[in-house]
Coordinates of C-alpha atoms in Angstrom, one line a residue:
M383 CA -26.5 48.0 207.4
S384 CA -28.2 44.6 207.7
S385 CA -28.1 42.7 211.0
I386 CA -28.9 39.1 212.0
L387 CA -29.3 37.7 215.5
G388 CA -28.6 34.0 215.9
I389 CA -29.9 32.1 218.9
S390 CA -29.2 28.5 220.2
A391 CA -31.1 27.3 223.3
F392 CA -33.2 24.6 225.1
Y393 CA -30.8 21.7 225.0
H394 CA -27.4 22.7 226.4
D395 CA -24.9 25.6 225.9
S396 CA -27.4 28.3 225.0
A397 CA -25.8 31.2 223.2
A398 CA -26.4 34.3 221.0
A399 CA -24.4 35.8 218.1
L400 CA -24.8 38.9 216.0
L401 CA -23.8 39.7 212.5
K402 CA -23.7 43.1 210.7
D403 CA -23.5 42.8 206.9
G404 CA -22.3 39.2 207.4
K405 CA -19.4 40.3 209.7
I406 CA -19.3 38.5 213.1
I407 CA -19.6 41.3 215.7
A408 CA -20.3 39.5 219.0
A409 CA -21.1 36.1 220.4
A410 CA -21.4 34.6 223.9
Q411 CA -22.8 31.7 225.9
E412 CA -25.5 32.2 228.5
E413 CA -23.6 30.2 231.1
R414 CA -21.0 33.0 231.5
F415 CA -23.7 35.4 232.7
T416 CA -25.9 33.1 234.8
R417 CA -22.9 31.2 236.3
K418 CA -24.8 28.0 235.6
K419 CA -22.6 25.6 233.6
H420 CA -24.0 24.5 230.2
D421 CA -27.1 26.7 230.8
A422 CA -29.8 25.6 228.4
S423 CA -32.3 28.3 229.1
Y424 CA -33.3 31.1 226.8
P425 CA -30.1 33.2 226.5
Y426 CA -31.5 36.4 227.7
N427 CA -28.2 37.8 229.0
A428 CA -26.2 36.7 225.9
V429 CA -28.8 38.4 223.7
E430 CA -28.7 41.6 225.8
F431 CA -24.9 41.6 225.5
V432 CA -24.7 41.1 221.7
L433 CA -27.3 43.8 221.2
K434 CA -25.6 46.3 223.5
Y435 CA -22.2 45.6 222.0
S436 CA -23.6 46.1 218.5
N437 CA -25.5 49.3 219.5
L438 CA -28.8 47.9 218.4
K439 CA -32.3 47.6 219.9
L440 CA -33.9 44.3 219.1
S441 CA -36.6 46.0 217.0
E442 CA -33.8 47.4 214.8
V443 CA -32.4 43.9 214.1
D444 CA -33.4 42.8 210.6
N445 CA -33.6 39.0 211.1
I446 CA -33.6 36.6 214.0
V447 CA -32.8 33.0 213.4
F448 CA -33.0 29.9 215.7
F449 CA -30.4 27.1 215.3
E450 CA -32.8 24.2 214.7
K451 CA -36.3 23.2 213.7
P452 CA -38.6 22.2 216.6
F453 CA -41.2 20.5 214.5
L454 CA -38.7 18.1 213.0
K455 CA -37.3 17.4 216.4
F456 CA -40.8 16.7 217.7
E457 CA -41.4 14.3 214.8
R458 CA -38.2 12.4 215.7
L459 CA -39.3 12.2 219.3
L460 CA -42.7 10.8 218.4
E461 CA -41.5 8.4 215.7
T462 CA -38.8 7.1 218.1
Y463 CA -41.4 6.4 220.8
V464 CA -43.7 4.7 218.4
A465 CA -40.8 2.5 217.0
F466 CA -39.7 1.4 220.5
A467 CA -43.2 1.1 222.1
P468 CA -44.2 0.1 224.7
R469 CA -40.6 0.8 225.9
G470 CA -40.0 4.3 227.1
F471 CA -43.5 5.3 228.2
I472 CA -42.2 6.9 231.4
S473 CA -39.6 8.9 229.5
F474 CA -42.3 9.9 226.9
M475 CA -44.6 11.1 229.7
K476 CA -41.8 13.2 231.2
A477 CA -40.9 14.8 227.8
M478 CA -44.4 15.7 226.6
P479 CA -45.5 18.5 229.0
I480 CA -42.5 20.7 228.2
W481 CA -42.9 20.0 224.5
L482 CA -46.6 20.9 224.5
R483 CA -46.1 23.9 226.7
E484 CA -43.0 25.4 225.2
K485 CA -41.0 23.6 222.5
L486 CA -43.6 22.7 219.9
F487 CA -44.8 26.2 219.5
Q488 CA -41.4 27.7 219.7
K489 CA -41.9 30.6 217.4
N490 CA -44.6 32.1 219.7
Y491 CA -42.5 31.1 222.8
L492 CA -39.4 32.8 221.3
L493 CA -41.4 35.9 220.4
N494 CA -42.6 36.3 223.9
K495 CA -39.0 35.9 225.2
L496 CA -37.7 38.4 222.6
K497 CA -40.2 41.0 223.6
L498 CA -38.5 41.1 227.1
H499 CA -35.6 42.9 225.3
D500 CA -37.7 45.3 223.4
P501 CA -41.5 45.7 223.7
K502 CA -41.5 47.4 220.2
L503 CA -41.0 44.0 218.6
K504 CA -44.5 43.2 217.4
S505 CA -44.3 40.5 214.9
D506 CA -42.6 37.1 214.4
N507 CA -42.3 37.7 210.6
N508 CA -38.6 38.1 210.8
I509 CA -38.0 34.9 212.9
Y510 CA -36.4 32.0 211.0
F511 CA -35.4 28.5 211.9
S512 CA -32.3 26.8 210.5
D513 CA -31.6 23.1 210.4
H514 CA -29.4 22.0 213.4
H515 CA -26.6 20.3 211.3
L516 CA -26.7 23.1 208.7
S517 CA -26.1 25.6 211.5
H518 CA -23.1 23.5 212.7
A519 CA -21.8 23.2 209.1
A520 CA -22.3 26.9 208.4
S521 CA -20.4 27.8 211.6
A522 CA -17.4 25.8 210.4
F523 CA -17.4 26.7 206.7
F524 CA -18.3 30.4 206.4
P525 CA -15.7 31.7 209.0
S526 CA -13.0 29.4 207.6
P527 CA -10.2 30.6 205.4
F528 CA -11.3 28.3 202.5
D529 CA -13.3 29.2 199.4
E530 CA -14.1 25.4 199.1
A531 CA -14.2 22.7 201.7
V532 CA -15.9 19.5 202.8
V533 CA -17.6 19.9 206.1
L534 CA -18.0 17.0 208.5
T535 CA -20.4 17.5 211.4
A536 CA -20.7 14.9 214.1
D537 CA -22.6 15.3 217.4
G538 CA -25.3 13.7 219.6
V539 CA -28.3 14.5 217.6
G540 CA -30.0 17.5 216.0
E541 CA -33.5 17.0 214.5
W542 CA -32.8 13.6 212.9
A543 CA -29.2 13.9 211.7
T544 CA -26.3 12.8 214.0
T545 CA -23.5 13.0 211.3
T546 CA -23.5 15.0 208.1
V547 CA -21.2 15.7 205.2
A548 CA -21.6 19.0 203.4
V549 CA -19.8 20.7 200.6
G550 CA -19.2 24.4 200.7
K551 CA -18.1 26.6 197.9
N552 CA -18.0 30.4 198.0
N553 CA -21.4 31.4 199.6
K554 CA -23.1 28.1 199.0
L555 CA -23.2 25.1 201.4
D556 CA -25.1 21.9 200.6
I557 CA -25.6 18.9 202.9
K558 CA -24.8 15.8 200.8
K559 CA -25.1 12.9 203.2
E560 CA -26.6 12.2 206.7
I561 CA -26.5 9.4 209.3
H562 CA -29.7 9.6 211.4
F563 CA -30.7 9.0 215.0
P564 CA -30.5 6.7 216.9
H565 CA -27.1 5.9 215.2
S566 CA -24.8 8.5 216.7
L567 CA -21.1 8.7 217.3
G568 CA -21.7 11.5 219.8
L569 CA -24.2 9.5 221.8
L570 CA -21.9 6.4 221.7
Y571 CA -19.2 8.5 223.3
S572 CA -21.7 10.0 225.8
A573 CA -22.8 6.5 226.7
F574 CA -19.3 5.7 227.8
T575 CA -19.0 9.1 229.5
Y576 CA -22.1 8.0 231.6
F577 CA -20.7 4.5 232.1
V578 CA -17.4 5.8 233.5
G579 CA -19.4 8.0 235.9
F580 CA -19.0 11.5 234.3
K581 CA -21.9 13.8 233.4
V582 CA -23.2 13.5 229.9
N583 CA -22.8 16.7 227.7
S584 CA -20.2 17.9 230.2
G585 CA -17.7 15.2 231.1
E586 CA -16.8 13.9 227.6
Y587 CA -13.5 15.8 227.7
K588 CA -12.7 14.1 231.0
L589 CA -13.1 10.7 229.3
M590 CA -10.7 11.9 226.6
G591 CA -8.2 13.1 229.2
L592 CA -8.5 9.8 231.1
A593 CA -7.9 7.6 228.0
P594 CA -4.0 7.8 227.9
Y595 CA -3.9 6.2 231.4
G596 CA -5.5 3.0 230.1
N597 CA -5.0 0.3 227.5
P598 CA -7.4 -0.2 224.5
I599 CA -8.3 -3.8 225.6
Y600 CA -12.1 -3.4 225.1
C601 CA -12.1 -2.2 221.4
D602 CA -13.4 -5.6 220.3
K603 CA -16.3 -5.5 222.7
I604 CA -17.1 -1.9 221.7
E605 CA -17.2 -3.0 218.1
K606 CA -20.0 -5.5 219.1
L607 CA -22.1 -2.4 219.8
I608 CA -21.4 -0.7 216.5
D609 CA -21.3 -2.0 212.9
I610 CA -18.6 0.1 211.2
K611 CA -18.5 0.0 207.4
N612 CA -15.3 0.6 205.3
D613 CA -16.3 4.2 204.6
G614 CA -16.8 5.0 208.3
T615 CA -20.6 5.0 208.3
F616 CA -22.0 3.0 211.2
R617 CA -25.1 1.6 212.9
L618 CA -25.5 1.1 216.7
D619 CA -27.1 -2.0 218.1
Q620 CA -29.9 -0.4 220.2
S621 CA -30.3 -3.4 222.5
Y622 CA -27.1 -2.2 224.3
F623 CA -28.4 1.4 224.8
N624 CA -31.2 3.1 226.6
Y625 CA -30.9 6.7 225.4
A626 CA -33.6 6.5 222.6
T627 CA -36.5 6.1 225.1
G628 CA -35.1 5.6 228.5
L629 CA -33.8 7.7 231.4
T630 CA -30.2 6.2 231.3
M631 CA -27.6 5.9 228.5
T632 CA -26.8 2.2 228.7
S633 CA -28.9 -0.9 229.1
N634 CA -28.4 -4.0 231.3
K635 CA -27.1 -5.8 228.2
F636 CA -24.4 -3.1 227.8
N637 CA -23.4 -3.5 231.5
N638 CA -23.3 -7.3 231.2
L639 CA -21.1 -7.1 228.2
F640 CA -18.5 -5.1 230.1
G641 CA -19.1 -7.0 233.4
A642 CA -19.9 -3.9 235.5
N643 CA -22.6 -1.3 236.2
P644 CA -22.0 2.4 235.5
R645 CA -19.6 3.9 238.1
D646 CA -21.2 5.7 241.0
P647 CA -19.1 8.9 241.1
K648 CA -20.0 9.6 244.8
N649 CA -19.0 6.2 246.1
E650 CA -16.7 4.6 243.6
K651 CA -13.2 5.8 242.7
I652 CA -11.8 5.6 239.1
N653 CA -9.8 2.5 238.6
Q654 CA -7.8 0.8 235.9
F655 CA -11.0 -0.7 234.4
H656 CA -12.4 2.8 233.8
M657 CA -9.1 4.0 232.3
D658 CA -9.1 1.0 229.9
I659 CA -12.7 1.7 228.9
A660 CA -11.9 5.3 228.3
C661 CA -8.9 4.4 226.2
S662 CA -10.9 1.9 224.2
I663 CA -13.8 4.1 223.3
Q664 CA -11.3 6.9 222.3
K665 CA -9.5 4.5 219.9
V666 CA -12.8 3.4 218.3
T667 CA -13.9 7.0 218.0
E668 CA -10.6 7.9 216.3
K669 CA -11.0 4.8 214.0
I670 CA -14.5 5.9 212.9
M671 CA -13.5 9.6 212.3
L672 CA -10.4 8.6 210.3
Q673 CA -12.5 6.2 208.1
L674 CA -15.1 8.9 207.5
V675 CA -12.5 11.5 206.7
R676 CA -10.7 9.2 204.3
S677 CA -13.9 8.3 202.4
I678 CA -15.1 11.9 202.0
R679 CA -11.6 12.9 200.8
K680 CA -11.7 10.2 198.2
E681 CA -15.3 10.9 197.1
Y682 CA -15.2 14.7 196.8
N683 CA -11.5 15.2 196.0
I684 CA -11.5 18.6 197.8
K685 CA -8.3 19.5 199.7
N686 CA -9.8 21.4 202.6
L687 CA -11.8 20.0 205.6
C688 CA -13.9 21.8 208.1
L689 CA -15.2 20.2 211.4
A690 CA -18.0 21.1 213.7
G691 CA -20.4 19.5 216.2
G692 CA -19.6 18.3 219.6
V693 CA -17.3 15.4 218.3
A694 CA -15.1 18.1 216.7
L695 CA -14.1 19.1 220.3
N696 CA -12.3 15.7 220.5
C697 CA -8.9 17.3 219.9
V698 CA -7.1 13.9 220.1
A699 CA -9.1 12.6 217.1
N700 CA -8.5 15.9 215.3
G701 CA -4.8 15.6 215.9
K702 CA -4.8 12.1 214.3
I703 CA -6.7 13.4 211.3
L704 CA -4.1 16.1 210.9
K705 CA -1.2 13.7 211.3
E706 CA -2.5 11.3 208.7
K707 CA -2.4 14.2 206.1
I708 CA -5.7 13.0 204.5
F709 CA -6.6 16.7 203.8
E710 CA -4.1 19.4 203.0
N711 CA -5.8 21.9 205.3
I712 CA -8.1 21.6 208.3
W713 CA -10.1 24.2 210.1
I714 CA -12.3 23.6 213.2
Q715 CA -14.9 25.9 214.6
P716 CA -13.8 26.9 218.1
A717 CA -17.4 26.9 219.4
A718 CA -18.0 23.5 217.7
G719 CA -20.8 22.5 220.1
D720 CA -24.4 23.8 220.3
A721 CA -23.3 27.3 221.3
G722 CA -21.7 27.7 217.9
G723 CA -25.1 26.8 216.3
S724 CA -26.2 30.4 217.1
L725 CA -23.4 31.8 214.9
G726 CA -23.9 29.2 212.2
A727 CA -27.6 29.8 211.9
A728 CA -27.0 33.5 211.4
L729 CA -24.3 32.8 208.8
A730 CA -26.5 30.3 207.0
L731 CA -29.3 32.9 206.7
W732 CA -26.9 35.6 205.5
H733 CA -25.1 33.5 202.8
I734 CA -27.4 30.6 201.8
E735 CA -30.9 32.1 202.1
K736 CA -30.0 35.7 201.2
G737 CA -27.3 34.9 198.7
N738 CA -24.8 37.5 200.0
K739 CA -21.2 37.4 198.8
R740 CA -18.6 35.9 201.1
Y741 CA -15.3 37.7 201.9
I742 CA -12.7 35.2 202.9
N743 CA -10.2 36.1 205.7
P744 CA -6.9 34.3 205.1
H745 CA -6.6 33.6 208.8
D746 CA -10.3 33.1 209.5
D747 CA -13.2 35.3 210.4
M748 CA -13.5 34.4 214.1
S749 CA -11.3 37.3 215.5
G750 CA -9.4 34.7 217.5
S751 CA -12.8 33.7 219.1
Y752 CA -12.5 36.8 221.3
L753 CA -16.2 37.8 220.7
G754 CA -17.5 38.3 224.2
P755 CA -17.6 41.2 226.7
S756 CA -14.7 43.4 227.6
Y757 CA -14.2 46.0 230.4
K758 CA -12.6 49.4 230.4
Q759 CA -9.9 50.1 232.9
E760 CA -12.1 52.5 234.9
E761 CA -14.8 49.9 235.1
I762 CA -12.3 47.3 236.4
E763 CA -11.0 49.6 239.0
K764 CA -14.5 50.7 240.1
E765 CA -15.6 47.0 240.5
L766 CA -12.4 46.0 242.4
K767 CA -12.7 48.9 244.8
K768 CA -16.3 48.0 245.5
L769 CA -15.2 44.4 246.3
G770 CA -12.6 45.7 248.7
A771 CA -9.7 44.4 246.6
N772 CA -6.2 45.7 247.2
F773 CA -4.4 46.3 243.9
K774 CA -1.9 48.4 242.1
V775 CA -2.2 49.8 238.6
L776 CA 0.9 49.2 236.4
N777 CA 1.8 50.5 233.0
Y778 CA 1.8 47.9 230.2
E779 CA 5.5 47.1 230.2
D780 CA 5.6 46.6 234.0
L781 CA 2.5 44.5 233.9
I782 CA 4.0 42.1 231.3
N783 CA 7.3 42.1 233.1
Q784 CA 5.9 41.4 236.7
T785 CA 3.4 38.8 235.5
S786 CA 6.0 36.8 233.6
E787 CA 8.3 37.1 236.6
K788 CA 5.6 35.7 238.9
I789 CA 4.9 32.8 236.6
S790 CA 8.6 32.0 236.2
K791 CA 8.8 31.8 240.1
G792 CA 6.1 29.2 240.2
N793 CA 3.1 31.4 241.0
A794 CA -0.4 30.5 239.7
V795 CA -1.8 33.6 238.0
G796 CA -5.4 34.6 237.0
W797 CA -5.2 36.5 233.7
F798 CA -8.1 38.6 232.6
Q799 CA -7.6 40.7 229.4
G800 CA -9.7 42.0 226.6
R801 CA -12.8 40.3 225.2
M802 CA -14.0 37.0 226.6
E803 CA -13.6 33.9 224.4
F804 CA -16.6 32.3 222.6
G805 CA -16.5 28.5 222.9
P806 CA -15.4 26.1 225.6
R807 CA -11.7 26.9 225.6
A808 CA -9.9 29.7 227.5
L809 CA -7.5 31.2 224.9
G810 CA -5.6 33.8 226.9
A811 CA -8.4 36.2 227.7
R812 CA -9.9 34.4 230.8
S813 CA -7.1 32.0 231.7
I814 CA -5.1 30.7 234.7
L815 CA -1.4 30.6 233.8
G816 CA 1.5 28.7 235.2
D817 CA 5.1 27.5 234.6
P818 CA 5.1 24.4 232.5
R819 CA 8.7 23.5 233.6
S820 CA 7.4 22.7 237.1
E821 CA 6.9 19.1 238.1
K822 CA 4.4 20.0 240.7
M823 CA 2.3 22.5 238.8
Q824 CA -0.2 20.1 237.2
K825 CA -1.1 18.5 240.4
N826 CA -1.2 21.7 242.4
L827 CA -3.3 23.5 239.9
N828 CA -5.8 20.6 239.7
L829 CA -6.1 20.1 243.4
K830 CA -5.6 23.6 244.9
V831 CA -7.0 25.9 242.2
K832 CA -9.4 23.9 240.0
Y833 CA -10.6 21.5 242.7
R834 CA -10.7 18.7 240.2
E835 CA -9.3 15.2 239.5
S836 CA -5.5 15.1 239.5
F837 CA -5.4 13.1 236.3
R838 CA -6.7 16.1 234.2
P839 CA -4.1 17.4 231.7
F840 CA -3.3 21.1 231.1
A841 CA -2.7 22.8 227.8
P842 CA 0.4 24.6 226.6
S843 CA 0.2 28.0 225.0
V844 CA 3.2 28.4 222.8
L845 CA 4.4 31.3 220.6
K846 CA 3.4 30.5 217.0
D847 CA 6.9 30.8 215.7
D848 CA 8.3 28.3 218.2
V849 CA 5.6 25.6 218.0
S850 CA 7.6 23.2 215.8
N851 CA 10.7 23.5 218.0
W852 CA 8.7 22.0 220.9
F853 CA 5.9 19.9 219.5
E854 CA 5.3 17.6 216.5
L855 CA 3.0 20.2 214.9
K856 CA 3.7 22.1 211.7
T857 CA 0.6 24.2 211.6
E858 CA -1.2 26.8 213.7
S859 CA -3.6 25.7 216.4
P860 CA -5.1 29.0 217.7
Y861 CA -8.2 27.4 219.2
M862 CA -6.5 24.6 221.2
L863 CA -8.3 21.9 219.2
L864 CA -5.4 19.8 218.1
V865 CA -3.3 17.3 220.1
A866 CA 0.3 16.5 219.1
D867 CA 3.3 14.9 220.8
V868 CA 6.1 16.8 222.5
N869 CA 9.2 16.8 220.3
S870 CA 11.6 13.9 220.9
N871 CA 14.5 16.2 221.8
K872 CA 12.3 17.7 224.7
K873 CA 11.2 14.3 226.0
I874 CA 12.7 12.5 229.0
Q875 CA 12.5 8.7 228.5
M876 CA 11.0 6.6 231.2
T877 CA 13.1 4.1 233.1
E878 CA 12.2 0.4 233.0
E879 CA 10.6 0.7 236.5
E880 CA 8.5 3.7 235.4
Q881 CA 7.3 1.9 232.3
K882 CA 5.8 -0.9 234.5
L883 CA 3.6 1.6 236.3
F884 CA -0.2 1.4 235.7
G885 CA -2.9 4.0 235.6
I886 CA -2.7 7.1 237.9
D887 CA 0.7 6.0 239.1
K888 CA 2.1 7.3 235.8
L889 CA 1.0 10.9 236.7
N890 CA 4.0 12.0 238.7
I891 CA 6.8 10.9 236.3
K892 CA 8.7 13.8 234.6
R893 CA 8.3 13.1 230.9
S894 CA 9.7 16.2 229.3
E895 CA 11.3 19.6 229.8
I896 CA 7.7 20.9 230.2
P897 CA 6.2 18.2 232.4
A898 CA 3.2 20.2 233.6
V899 CA 1.7 20.2 230.0
T900 CA 3.0 16.8 228.9
H901 CA 0.3 14.1 229.2
V902 CA 1.2 10.5 230.2
D903 CA 1.4 9.5 226.5
Y904 CA 3.7 12.5 225.7
S905 CA 0.9 14.4 224.0
A906 CA -0.3 18.0 224.6
R907 CA -3.4 20.0 223.5
I908 CA -1.7 22.9 221.9
Q909 CA -2.6 26.6 221.5
T910 CA -0.4 28.6 219.2
V911 CA -0.4 32.3 220.1
S912 CA 0.2 35.1 217.5
E913 CA 0.7 38.8 218.1
N914 CA -2.1 39.8 215.7
A915 CA -4.7 37.7 217.5
N916 CA -3.8 38.5 221.1
K917 CA -1.0 41.0 221.6
P918 CA -0.9 41.1 225.5
Y919 CA -0.9 37.3 225.8
H920 CA 1.8 37.0 223.0
D921 CA 3.9 39.7 224.8
L922 CA 3.6 37.9 228.1
I923 CA 4.8 34.6 226.7
Q924 CA 7.6 36.4 224.8
K925 CA 8.7 38.0 228.1
F926 CA 8.5 34.6 229.8
K927 CA 10.7 33.2 227.1
E928 CA 13.3 36.0 227.5
K929 CA 13.5 35.2 231.2
T930 CA 13.5 31.4 231.0
G931 CA 14.4 30.3 227.4
C932 CA 10.9 28.6 227.3
P933 CA 8.3 30.0 224.9
V934 CA 5.5 27.9 226.5
I935 CA 3.2 28.6 229.5
I936 CA 0.4 26.6 231.0
N937 CA -3.0 27.8 230.0
T938 CA -6.2 26.5 231.7
S939 CA -9.6 28.1 231.9
F940 CA -10.2 30.7 234.6
N941 CA -12.7 28.8 236.8
V942 CA -13.0 26.0 239.3
R943 CA -14.4 22.6 238.5
G944 CA -18.2 22.9 237.8
E945 CA -18.0 26.7 237.3
P946 CA -18.3 28.4 233.9
I947 CA -15.3 30.5 232.8
V948 CA -15.2 33.9 234.5
N949 CA -16.9 36.7 232.7
T950 CA -16.7 39.8 234.9
P951 CA -14.0 41.3 237.1
T952 CA -16.2 40.3 240.1
D953 CA -16.3 36.7 238.9
A954 CA -12.5 36.8 238.6
F955 CA -11.9 38.3 242.0
N956 CA -14.3 35.8 243.6
C957 CA -12.4 32.9 242.0
F958 CA -9.1 34.4 243.0
M959 CA -10.2 34.7 246.7
G960 CA -11.8 31.2 246.7
T961 CA -8.7 29.3 245.4
D962 CA -4.9 29.1 245.9
L963 CA -4.2 31.5 243.0
D964 CA -1.2 33.7 243.9
N965 CA -1.9 36.6 241.6
L966 CA -4.7 38.2 239.6
V967 CA -4.1 40.5 236.6
I968 CA -7.2 42.3 235.3
G969 CA -6.6 45.0 232.7
K970 CA -3.7 47.0 234.2
C971 CA -4.6 46.0 237.8
F972 CA -2.1 43.7 239.5
L973 CA -3.2 41.8 242.7
E974 CA -1.2 39.7 245.2
K975 CA -3.1 37.2 247.4
N976 CA -1.0 37.9 250.5
Q977 CA -2.0 41.6 250.3
Q978 CA -5.8 40.9 250.3
N979 CA -8.1 41.2 253.3
S980 CA -8.3 37.6 254.7
S981 CA -12.0 38.2 255.5
L982 CA -12.7 38.3 251.8
K983 CA -11.6 34.7 251.3
K984 CA -14.3 32.3 250.0
D985 CA -14.8 28.5 250.2
Y986 CA -14.9 27.8 246.5
S987 CA -14.4 24.1 246.8
K988 CA -18.2 23.5 247.3
E989 CA -19.5 26.6 245.5
F990 CA -20.4 24.9 242.2
E991 CA -22.1 21.7 241.4
L992 CA -19.5 19.2 240.2
D993 CA -19.4 18.5 236.5

């Protein structure tokens, strides 16, 4: 049996993935083990996990592949500094030591790190390097349910490429077109993330969530920064940006154009200006993505589209692409960012380099993205006892019944079942659950459980067979990567007075029968749940439907703001005791907050660095 270990690291979201005979066995992000969000370090713990799960020692692994090519990246760095010289000298001097010490000679550096797992690993002969965007494209095409597809990858930057179009057929995948650094849709979006006062490579989804509170009044100004051609290709005017050589994302010219400096998150609250900026950059991003998608549909005349790269996590844009019916079918890699590059690099080596046959799963080959660690019942009980937790062990039927009852009564429940999700979304394995019919639940969860901004929307998990009865969506969305509107028969129309409200004042208006998951523009980021992908989660929602008539529950990631999603029972119990969660369900263990020892409470509001 042939095995391949894929690794992504040293930028953000380090991860490891392992294949056996081309089958995806395990994958996980390093942040889940180290508890450091977006951890970029060598993924020692993630590699340890995938090896252990696969019953392999590292010296028994046939091939190891890294998700990008360091020499090409170094070439881009040097050429960029030469092109912009003498600008950026300080940034250049800060970047050089780590490149000369670690990144440039990465094969040797990686070998030394890999030997920590297994001293028997003697040679670097089986270490390979994939192209960054090929890794992304492979992660999207090879696990997809399509034998042929166009693959659009858009992110910040890889080695040189920022946007690529590839065509996949059977076990072949060819990159056809590229847009190169410094012209980047991902970096354009990140520049506005920075400008609105959120953290780059972390807060982009906040910008997307903030957008519906604003009006798109700055689109014309944004289009001064970017020359968009009819086919969606683009060039950025670098005089407005500082990311190529500087230590900030935007230049003074950018700030002058919009009449403000970047928001200081410590001293300046979000106001209508920031909401309008967020709305405007979201609209421009959607425009570019739609034009790109239309042009590649016309050029290649292939009916299937796959998406990857950080921009593919913009589920609002994905929803617009789906709604326009440009392609007949769309599939998006759930770990679309750099973490997924570890998986894509391994798949590219297996199929493209080694020429191995591809077996297509009609659903997809991601196993619902449940590819991380799981815990046996005895392990869970042992860990909880060690922590001093008070719990009862229920049979499966009682567990589903009591949990659904607590949710229907307005409780916030931590839900920890099966294998952890791979990718940024909680999909019902490491989730916080609540009743979407509650008008107070969104605000309460944000402020009392997640310790985050009240404007942030929550996602609905809905039974697959019920999705079209509640949302304007006619397809599955198992990975929570599509946004669609709530059905008109579920909406509650706003009064004239309510329609006059601006910004955050819109938050507390009841817009639908499921207000806690209905965003201010009547949209929702939907996860469809099927029995074959996640039976316990499906059964829980089914039981909730039997009790309430509603086949939808709130699903948000099991963590507080700034914390990675919980991985172990200990992580889950700590988060439970550090927040206003009412119940915790781990395996068959059922916990109530009011029955816990009060001395075990934690102050979680300041535990993690804010994202």
